[in-house]
Amino acid sequence: MTRNVLMFFMILTLLVAAPVYASDSSYAAITQSGVSNGAQYAMFLPANWNGRLILYAHGFIDPAAPIALPDVAPVDVAPWVVELRETLLSQGYAVAYSSYSENGWAVQDGAARTHELRDLFIQSFGAPTQVYVMGRSLGALITVYLAENFPGAYQGALPLCGPLGGARTETDYIGNVRVLFDYYYPGVIPGDVLHVPDMEYSASSPIVKAIVAAILANPHYAAALAAVDQVKVPYTTPSQLILSIVRALGYNIRGTNDILARAGGQSPFGNVGLSYTRLGLPDLFLNAGVGRFSAQAGGIAYLTSYYQTRGALAIPLLTLHTTQDPDVPFFHEAAYAKIVAAARASKWLAQQSVQRYGHCNMTPAEVAITLGQLVKWAEKGVKPVSGDVTLNLALASPESATGYVTTTTSGELTFDEAILSAASGLTLP
């Protein structure tokens, strides 16, 4: 009762001292925003605050895009973030997130800006009883960085569809998709995997249209590319095959120069000496003809720092990942499990999956349910069961998706559906 009275007066005081933006949230009693270390931030306190604070770390944003909060940009994910925020606020959680002060492969800055939210929140609202960190995509890697390096600051971590096998594992996947595409479709994309001229990458852009047209003209090459063991591009339909390749190539085209700039111009990607295989057997023609590139020490060192996961867990960490993720492949989960096992910290790791195509193709309601499991583990010692939770989420949430998430934002659907529509009716030999 004493705590509730104190909370009442604290909220009453803040309502007078801090601005309230009713349009920002339907469930927040107080919304506070500002700028810290070059990054925008926003914090939301519900009237029925349960004492828990959720810090959310956003994913990769085009390096050329303006700095913006994740509830504003990118347009393909922002409505999902808003819905997740509102869902958590309605359940009594306080929520805070940052724009970071830079876009692109912003693991270092994103971790620092997300970590400082805890102190910013305490300065405005007082100390929470528990703090949890969660993130999506690149934000999931940031989440693991914080969990492994600052375990005393958080009670638990929830990374969603993240490159948890490490930064180089992810950049190798993207790099290999590009060099394989250039082998099967030479000349379609200007430059090469490490020399990428600035290009627009939207559904209507010339380069995306050229990539789709090339695949439609020779779809059997796309199937051959996807079957290479080193990439195993996920798909269940011909249209998904094209979309998976287009999305992976987008990260090479929009992200390569950003990483090279951060690494002093030195590349972390290399395939010299790599034998490309299918079903474990070397492809002699592919290995003889594919472009070869050497990784450099500076690039490797940079991605080791930001970030090669170490598995050094001391707090509960629960992952959730779609099994057919074209951007951050599901194989990252097995890779991280091995890393954690080598660090003898498996008791702190639980991993759940959803049988579904798409990058982070899960509803905010499903994420909130998963967060509830993490909280129960951290506070009551009930560790969630690892494995496929597709049916469990469908039973627990009427909004659970059985196919492509219907609540996915209009912006994301515009890009993905444009690619899927372009490939409609395609059959593979």
mmCIF file of C-alpha atoms in Angstrom, residues 3 86 97 110 120 122 135-136 146 157 187 210 243 285-286 300 312 324 330 341 378 388 418 425:
data_model
loop_
_atom_site.group_PDB
_atom_site.id
_atom_site.type_symbol
_atom_site.label_atom_id
_atom_site.label_comp_id
_atom_site.label_asym_id
_atom_site.label_seq_id
_atom_site.Cartn_x
_atom_site.Cartn_y
_atom_site.Cartn_z
ATOM 1 C CA ARG A 3 4.455 1.727 -2.486
ATOM 2 C CA GLU A 86 0.850 -0.229 -26.580
ATOM 3 C CA TYR A 97 13.586 3.201 -26.570
ATOM 4 C CA GLY A 110 22.901 1.208 -30.183
ATOM 5 C CA LEU A 120 17.390 8.364 -17.953
ATOM 6 C CA ILE A 122 15.363 6.529 -13.178
ATOM 7 C CA GLY A 135 15.364 -6.098 -29.369
ATOM 8 C CA ARG A 136 14.464 -7.028 -32.903
ATOM 9 C CA LEU A 146 23.990 -5.896 -23.122
ATOM 10 C CA ALA A 157 16.789 -10.434 -22.111
ATOM 11 C CA GLY A 187 26.353 -8.131 -64.637
ATOM 12 C CA ALA A 210 16.530 -5.868 -62.692
ATOM 13 C CA LEU A 243 11.803 -12.431 -52.055
ATOM 14 C CA PHE A 285 31.854 -25.654 -61.474
ATOM 15 C CA LEU A 286 30.681 -23.164 -58.861
ATOM 16 C CA ILE A 300 37.369 -9.085 -38.699
ATOM 17 C CA ALA A 312 28.761 -15.542 -21.152
ATOM 18 C CA GLN A 324 12.233 -19.413 -42.398
ATOM 19 C CA PHE A 330 17.423 -19.487 -38.316
ATOM 20 C CA ALA A 341 27.266 -24.348 -24.245
ATOM 21 C CA ALA A 378 13.481 -14.365 -14.059
ATOM 22 C CA ASP A 388 8.616 -24.950 -31.524
ATOM 23 C CA ALA A 418 5.475 -6.123 -54.831
ATOM 24 C CA GLY A 425 2.587 -17.855 -61.199
#
